[in-house]
Amino acid sequence: MVDELPDTKAARVDWVIRAPDNAEMKRRYDIWAKDYDADVGSAEDYLAPLETARIAKGVLDQSALIMDAGAGTGLVGEALKEQGFNNLVAVDYSAQMLDIARRKQVYTELHTCDLSVQTEFETDRFDAVITCGTTSQMPSNSLREFVRIVRPGGKIIFAAVPELWVECGYAAVFSEMRSAGHLDVVSRGEPFQMMPTTEPDFICEVWVMNVN
Ligand SMILES: C[S@@+](CC[C@H](N)C(=O)[O-])C[C@H]1O[C@@H](n2cnc3c(N)ncnc32)[C@H](O)[C@@H]1O
């Protein structure tokens, strides 16, 4: 079989982001999984997981039941574990990405499912959903699902790229849900370069939302 994976990290990022639909994006992540950490996993270059986990530590109890949504290979789970969190559930629709995450032994459960439609998780199950590196990829409908599965008073912690938040439809879903009284923004972190060495133009902010 011809290896479809592009040669460079930048081309791989571009390849998954430009997938024509959700199913094709999942297939591309399955192919990229074995190389993802070598490409993206350096804590010196990919700052978003550490920054997201640091902010989570400021707003969540360490016993909180947290879903890592779009967990991928578990980089966010590893960062959360370093901050003292132990009750972590990984969810991703790429089974190959989750296979890498499983080996890291930071999650109590791992589930392969699509977060842009209603999932198997019961309403109000989680104290928090955390998602990082997903704004351009996971369909904005997933924000509705996050609100359903997080208990009232729980948090959604979203490492968002502000332009993509608007472009990819999250702003519209958010404003509809806020108008309906379902969630509010508690804090909006300082902008930072999520990949300062390799992608200096990717600016990210970690937003904390409260589910009402
Ligand atoms: C850029 S990776 C980020 C992975 C990890 N959070 C990190 O920061 O390294 C995006 C992840 O979102 C997952 N993803 C994209 N759309 C999804 C969906 N609709 N449902 C579940 N997972 C999805 C992909 O499979 C991929 O693992």
CSV table of C-alpha atoms and ligand atoms in Angstrom, one decimal:
chain,number,residue,atom,x,y,z
A,1,MET,CA,0.0,0.0,0.0
A,2,VAL,CA,1.3,3.5,-0.8
A,3,ASP,CA,2.0,5.5,2.3
A,4,GLU,CA,-0.4,8.4,2.1
A,5,LEU,CA,1.1,10.3,5.0
A,6,PRO,CA,2.7,13.5,3.9
A,7,ASP,CA,6.4,13.9,4.6
A,8,THR,CA,6.6,16.9,6.9
A,9,LYS,CA,4.8,17.8,10.1
A,10,ALA,CA,3.4,21.0,8.6
A,11,ALA,CA,2.0,19.0,5.6
A,12,ARG,CA,0.5,16.4,7.9
A,13,VAL,CA,-1.3,19.1,10.0
A,14,ASP,CA,-2.6,20.6,6.8
A,15,TRP,CA,-3.6,17.2,5.4
A,16,VAL,CA,-5.8,16.4,8.4
A,17,ILE,CA,-7.3,19.9,8.7
A,18,ARG,CA,-8.2,19.9,5.0
A,19,ALA,CA,-10.0,16.5,5.1
A,20,PRO,CA,-13.2,16.9,3.1
A,21,ASP,CA,-15.5,15.4,5.7
A,22,ASN,CA,-15.5,14.0,9.3
A,23,ALA,CA,-15.1,10.3,8.2
A,24,GLU,CA,-12.1,11.1,6.0
A,25,MET,CA,-10.5,13.2,8.9
A,26,LYS,CA,-10.9,10.2,11.2
A,27,ARG,CA,-9.2,7.9,8.6
A,28,ARG,CA,-6.3,10.4,8.3
A,29,TYR,CA,-5.8,10.5,12.0
A,30,ASP,CA,-5.8,6.7,12.1
A,31,ILE,CA,-2.9,6.9,9.6
A,32,TRP,CA,-1.0,9.7,11.3
A,33,ALA,CA,-1.4,8.1,14.8
A,34,LYS,CA,1.9,6.2,15.0
A,35,ASP,CA,3.9,9.3,14.0
A,36,TYR,CA,1.8,12.0,15.9
A,37,ASP,CA,3.8,12.2,19.1
A,38,ALA,CA,7.1,12.4,17.2
A,39,ASP,CA,5.7,15.2,15.1
A,40,VAL,CA,3.7,17.1,17.8
A,41,GLY,CA,4.5,15.6,21.2
A,42,SER,CA,7.4,17.7,22.3
A,43,ALA,CA,6.4,19.7,25.5
A,44,GLU,CA,8.9,22.4,24.4
A,45,ASP,CA,7.1,23.0,21.2
A,46,TYR,CA,3.4,22.0,21.8
A,47,LEU,CA,2.5,24.3,24.7
A,48,ALA,CA,-1.3,23.9,24.6
A,49,PRO,CA,-1.6,20.7,26.7
A,50,LEU,CA,0.5,22.1,29.5
A,51,GLU,CA,-1.2,25.5,29.5
A,52,THR,CA,-4.6,23.9,29.4
A,53,ALA,CA,-3.8,21.6,32.3
A,54,ARG,CA,-2.3,24.5,34.3
A,55,ILE,CA,-5.6,26.4,33.9
A,56,ALA,CA,-7.6,23.3,34.8
A,57,LYS,CA,-5.7,23.0,38.0
A,58,GLY,CA,-6.8,26.5,39.0
A,59,VAL,CA,-10.6,25.8,38.5
A,60,LEU,CA,-11.2,22.1,39.1
A,61,ASP,CA,-10.8,19.8,42.2
A,62,GLN,CA,-8.2,17.2,41.6
A,63,SER,CA,-10.8,14.4,42.1
A,64,ALA,CA,-12.9,15.9,39.2
A,65,LEU,CA,-14.2,13.4,36.6
A,66,ILE,CA,-12.8,14.9,33.4
A,67,MET,CA,-13.4,13.9,29.8
A,68,ASP,CA,-10.5,14.7,27.5
A,69,ALA,CA,-12.5,15.3,24.3
A,70,GLY,CA,-10.5,14.5,21.2
A,71,ALA,CA,-7.8,13.0,23.4
A,72,GLY,CA,-5.8,11.8,20.5
A,73,THR,CA,-2.6,10.1,21.7
A,74,GLY,CA,-3.1,11.4,25.3
A,75,LEU,CA,-0.8,14.5,25.4
A,76,VAL,CA,-3.4,16.4,27.4
A,77,GLY,CA,-4.0,13.4,29.7
A,78,GLU,CA,-0.3,13.3,30.5
A,79,ALA,CA,-0.3,17.0,31.2
A,80,LEU,CA,-3.4,16.7,33.5
A,81,LYS,CA,-1.8,13.8,35.3
A,82,GLU,CA,1.3,15.9,36.0
A,83,GLN,CA,-1.0,18.5,37.6
A,84,GLY,CA,-2.5,15.8,39.9
A,85,PHE,CA,-5.7,14.8,38.1
A,86,ASN,CA,-6.4,11.0,38.1
A,87,ASN,CA,-10.0,10.6,37.1
A,88,LEU,CA,-9.6,11.0,33.3
A,89,VAL,CA,-11.7,9.6,30.5
A,90,ALA,CA,-10.3,9.7,27.0
A,91,VAL,CA,-12.7,10.1,24.0
A,92,ASP,CA,-11.7,10.2,20.4
A,93,TYR,CA,-13.1,8.8,17.2
A,94,SER,CA,-9.8,7.6,16.0
A,95,ALA,CA,-9.1,4.1,17.5
A,96,GLN,CA,-5.5,4.3,16.4
A,97,MET,CA,-4.9,7.6,18.2
A,98,LEU,CA,-6.5,6.1,21.3
A,99,ASP,CA,-4.3,3.0,21.1
A,100,ILE,CA,-1.3,5.2,21.6
A,101,ALA,CA,-3.1,7.0,24.5
A,102,ARG,CA,-3.9,3.7,26.2
A,103,ARG,CA,-0.2,2.8,26.5
A,104,LYS,CA,0.4,5.9,28.5
A,105,GLN,CA,-1.7,4.6,31.4
A,106,VAL,CA,-3.1,8.0,32.4
A,107,TYR,CA,-6.8,7.3,31.7
A,108,THR,CA,-9.3,5.3,33.7
A,109,GLU,CA,-11.5,4.8,30.6
A,110,LEU,CA,-11.0,5.2,26.9
A,111,HIS,CA,-13.9,5.4,24.4
A,112,THR,CA,-13.9,5.5,20.6
A,113,CYS,CA,-16.8,7.7,19.5
A,114,ASP,CA,-17.7,10.7,17.5
A,115,LEU,CA,-18.3,13.7,19.8
A,116,SER,CA,-20.3,15.7,17.2
A,117,VAL,CA,-23.4,13.6,17.7
A,118,GLN,CA,-25.1,12.4,20.8
A,119,THR,CA,-22.8,9.9,22.6
A,120,GLU,CA,-23.2,6.9,24.9
A,121,PHE,CA,-22.5,9.1,28.0
A,122,GLU,CA,-25.3,9.8,30.4
A,123,THR,CA,-26.5,13.4,30.9
A,124,ASP,CA,-24.6,15.3,33.6
A,125,ARG,CA,-22.0,12.5,34.0
A,126,PHE,CA,-18.8,14.7,34.0
A,127,ASP,CA,-17.5,17.4,36.2
A,128,ALA,CA,-15.6,18.8,33.2
A,129,VAL,CA,-14.8,18.4,29.6
A,130,ILE,CA,-11.4,19.6,28.4
A,131,THR,CA,-10.5,19.9,24.8
A,132,CYS,CA,-7.3,21.0,23.2
A,133,GLY,CA,-6.1,21.1,19.5
A,134,THR,CA,-9.6,20.5,18.2
A,135,THR,CA,-11.2,23.8,17.1
A,136,SER,CA,-10.6,23.4,13.4
A,137,GLN,CA,-11.5,19.7,13.4
A,138,MET,CA,-14.3,18.6,15.8
A,139,PRO,CA,-17.6,19.9,14.4
A,140,SER,CA,-19.1,22.8,16.5
A,141,ASN,CA,-22.1,20.6,17.4
A,142,SER,CA,-19.8,18.9,19.9
A,143,LEU,CA,-20.2,22.0,22.1
A,144,ARG,CA,-23.9,21.0,22.5
A,145,GLU,CA,-22.9,17.5,23.5
A,146,PHE,CA,-20.3,18.8,26.0
A,147,VAL,CA,-23.1,20.9,27.7
A,148,ARG,CA,-25.3,17.8,27.9
A,149,ILE,CA,-22.8,15.6,29.6
A,150,VAL,CA,-21.3,18.1,32.0
A,151,ARG,CA,-23.3,18.5,35.2
A,152,PRO,CA,-24.7,21.9,36.2
A,153,GLY,CA,-21.9,23.9,37.8
A,154,GLY,CA,-19.3,21.9,35.9
A,155,LYS,CA,-16.8,23.3,33.5
A,156,ILE,CA,-15.9,23.2,29.8
A,157,ILE,CA,-12.2,24.1,29.3
A,158,PHE,CA,-11.5,24.8,25.7
A,159,ALA,CA,-8.1,25.6,24.2
A,160,ALA,CA,-9.5,27.7,21.4
A,161,VAL,CA,-8.0,29.4,18.4
A,162,PRO,CA,-10.2,32.5,18.3
A,163,GLU,CA,-10.4,33.0,14.5
A,164,LEU,CA,-11.3,29.3,14.1
A,165,TRP,CA,-13.8,29.5,16.9
A,166,VAL,CA,-15.7,31.9,14.7
A,167,GLU,CA,-14.9,30.3,11.3
A,168,CYS,CA,-15.8,26.8,12.4
A,169,GLY,CA,-19.2,27.7,13.8
A,170,TYR,CA,-18.4,27.5,17.6
A,171,ALA,CA,-19.1,31.2,18.1
A,172,ALA,CA,-22.7,30.7,16.7
A,173,VAL,CA,-23.4,27.6,18.8
A,174,PHE,CA,-21.9,29.2,21.9
A,175,SER,CA,-24.0,32.4,21.5
A,176,GLU,CA,-27.2,30.4,21.0
A,177,MET,CA,-26.5,28.3,24.1
A,178,ARG,CA,-25.6,31.3,26.2
A,179,SER,CA,-28.7,33.1,25.2
A,180,ALA,CA,-30.7,30.0,26.2
A,181,GLY,CA,-29.0,30.2,29.6
A,182,HIS,CA,-27.0,26.9,29.2
A,183,LEU,CA,-23.5,28.2,29.7
A,184,ASP,CA,-21.3,31.3,30.4
A,185,VAL,CA,-17.7,32.2,30.0
A,186,VAL,CA,-15.9,32.3,33.3
A,187,SER,CA,-12.4,33.3,32.1
A,188,ARG,CA,-10.5,33.7,28.9
A,189,GLY,CA,-6.8,33.1,29.2
A,190,GLU,CA,-4.0,35.2,27.8
A,191,PRO,CA,-3.2,34.5,24.1
A,192,PHE,CA,-0.1,32.3,23.6
A,193,GLN,CA,1.7,30.5,20.7
A,194,MET,CA,0.5,27.0,20.9
A,195,MET,CA,3.5,25.8,18.8
A,196,PRO,CA,6.1,28.5,19.1
A,197,THR,CA,8.9,26.8,17.2
A,198,THR,CA,7.2,25.1,14.3
A,199,GLU,CA,3.9,27.1,13.9
A,200,PRO,CA,4.5,30.5,15.5
A,201,ASP,CA,1.3,31.9,13.9
A,202,PHE,CA,-1.1,29.5,15.7
A,203,ILE,CA,-2.4,31.6,18.6
A,204,CYS,CA,-4.5,30.0,21.2
A,205,GLU,CA,-6.5,31.0,24.3
A,206,VAL,CA,-7.8,28.7,27.0
A,207,TRP,CA,-11.4,29.5,27.8
A,208,VAL,CA,-13.2,28.3,30.9
A,209,MET,CA,-17.0,28.0,30.6
A,210,ASN,CA,-19.5,27.2,33.3
A,211,VAL,CA,-22.4,24.9,32.5
A,212,ASN,CA,-25.6,26.2,34.1
B,1,LIG,C1,-5.0,17.7,16.7
B,1,LIG,S1,-5.6,16.3,17.5
B,1,LIG,C2,-5.5,16.8,19.2
B,1,LIG,C3,-5.2,15.6,20.1
B,1,LIG,C4,-4.9,16.0,21.5
B,1,LIG,N1,-6.0,16.7,22.1
B,1,LIG,C5,-3.7,16.9,21.5
B,1,LIG,O1,-3.8,18.1,21.9
B,1,LIG,O2,-2.6,16.4,21.2
B,1,LIG,C6,-7.4,16.3,17.2
B,1,LIG,C7,-8.1,15.1,17.7
B,1,LIG,O3,-9.5,15.2,17.6
B,1,LIG,C8,-10.0,14.0,17.2
B,1,LIG,N2,-11.4,14.3,16.6
B,1,LIG,C9,-11.6,15.2,15.6
B,1,LIG,N3,-13.0,15.2,15.3
B,1,LIG,C10,-13.5,14.3,16.3
B,1,LIG,C11,-14.9,14.0,16.5
B,1,LIG,N4,-15.9,14.4,15.8
B,1,LIG,N5,-15.1,13.1,17.5
B,1,LIG,C12,-14.1,12.6,18.3
B,1,LIG,N6,-12.8,12.9,18.1
B,1,LIG,C13,-12.5,13.8,17.1
B,1,LIG,C14,-9.0,13.5,16.2
B,1,LIG,O4,-9.2,12.1,15.9
B,1,LIG,C15,-7.7,13.8,16.8
B,1,LIG,O5,-7.2,12.8,17.6
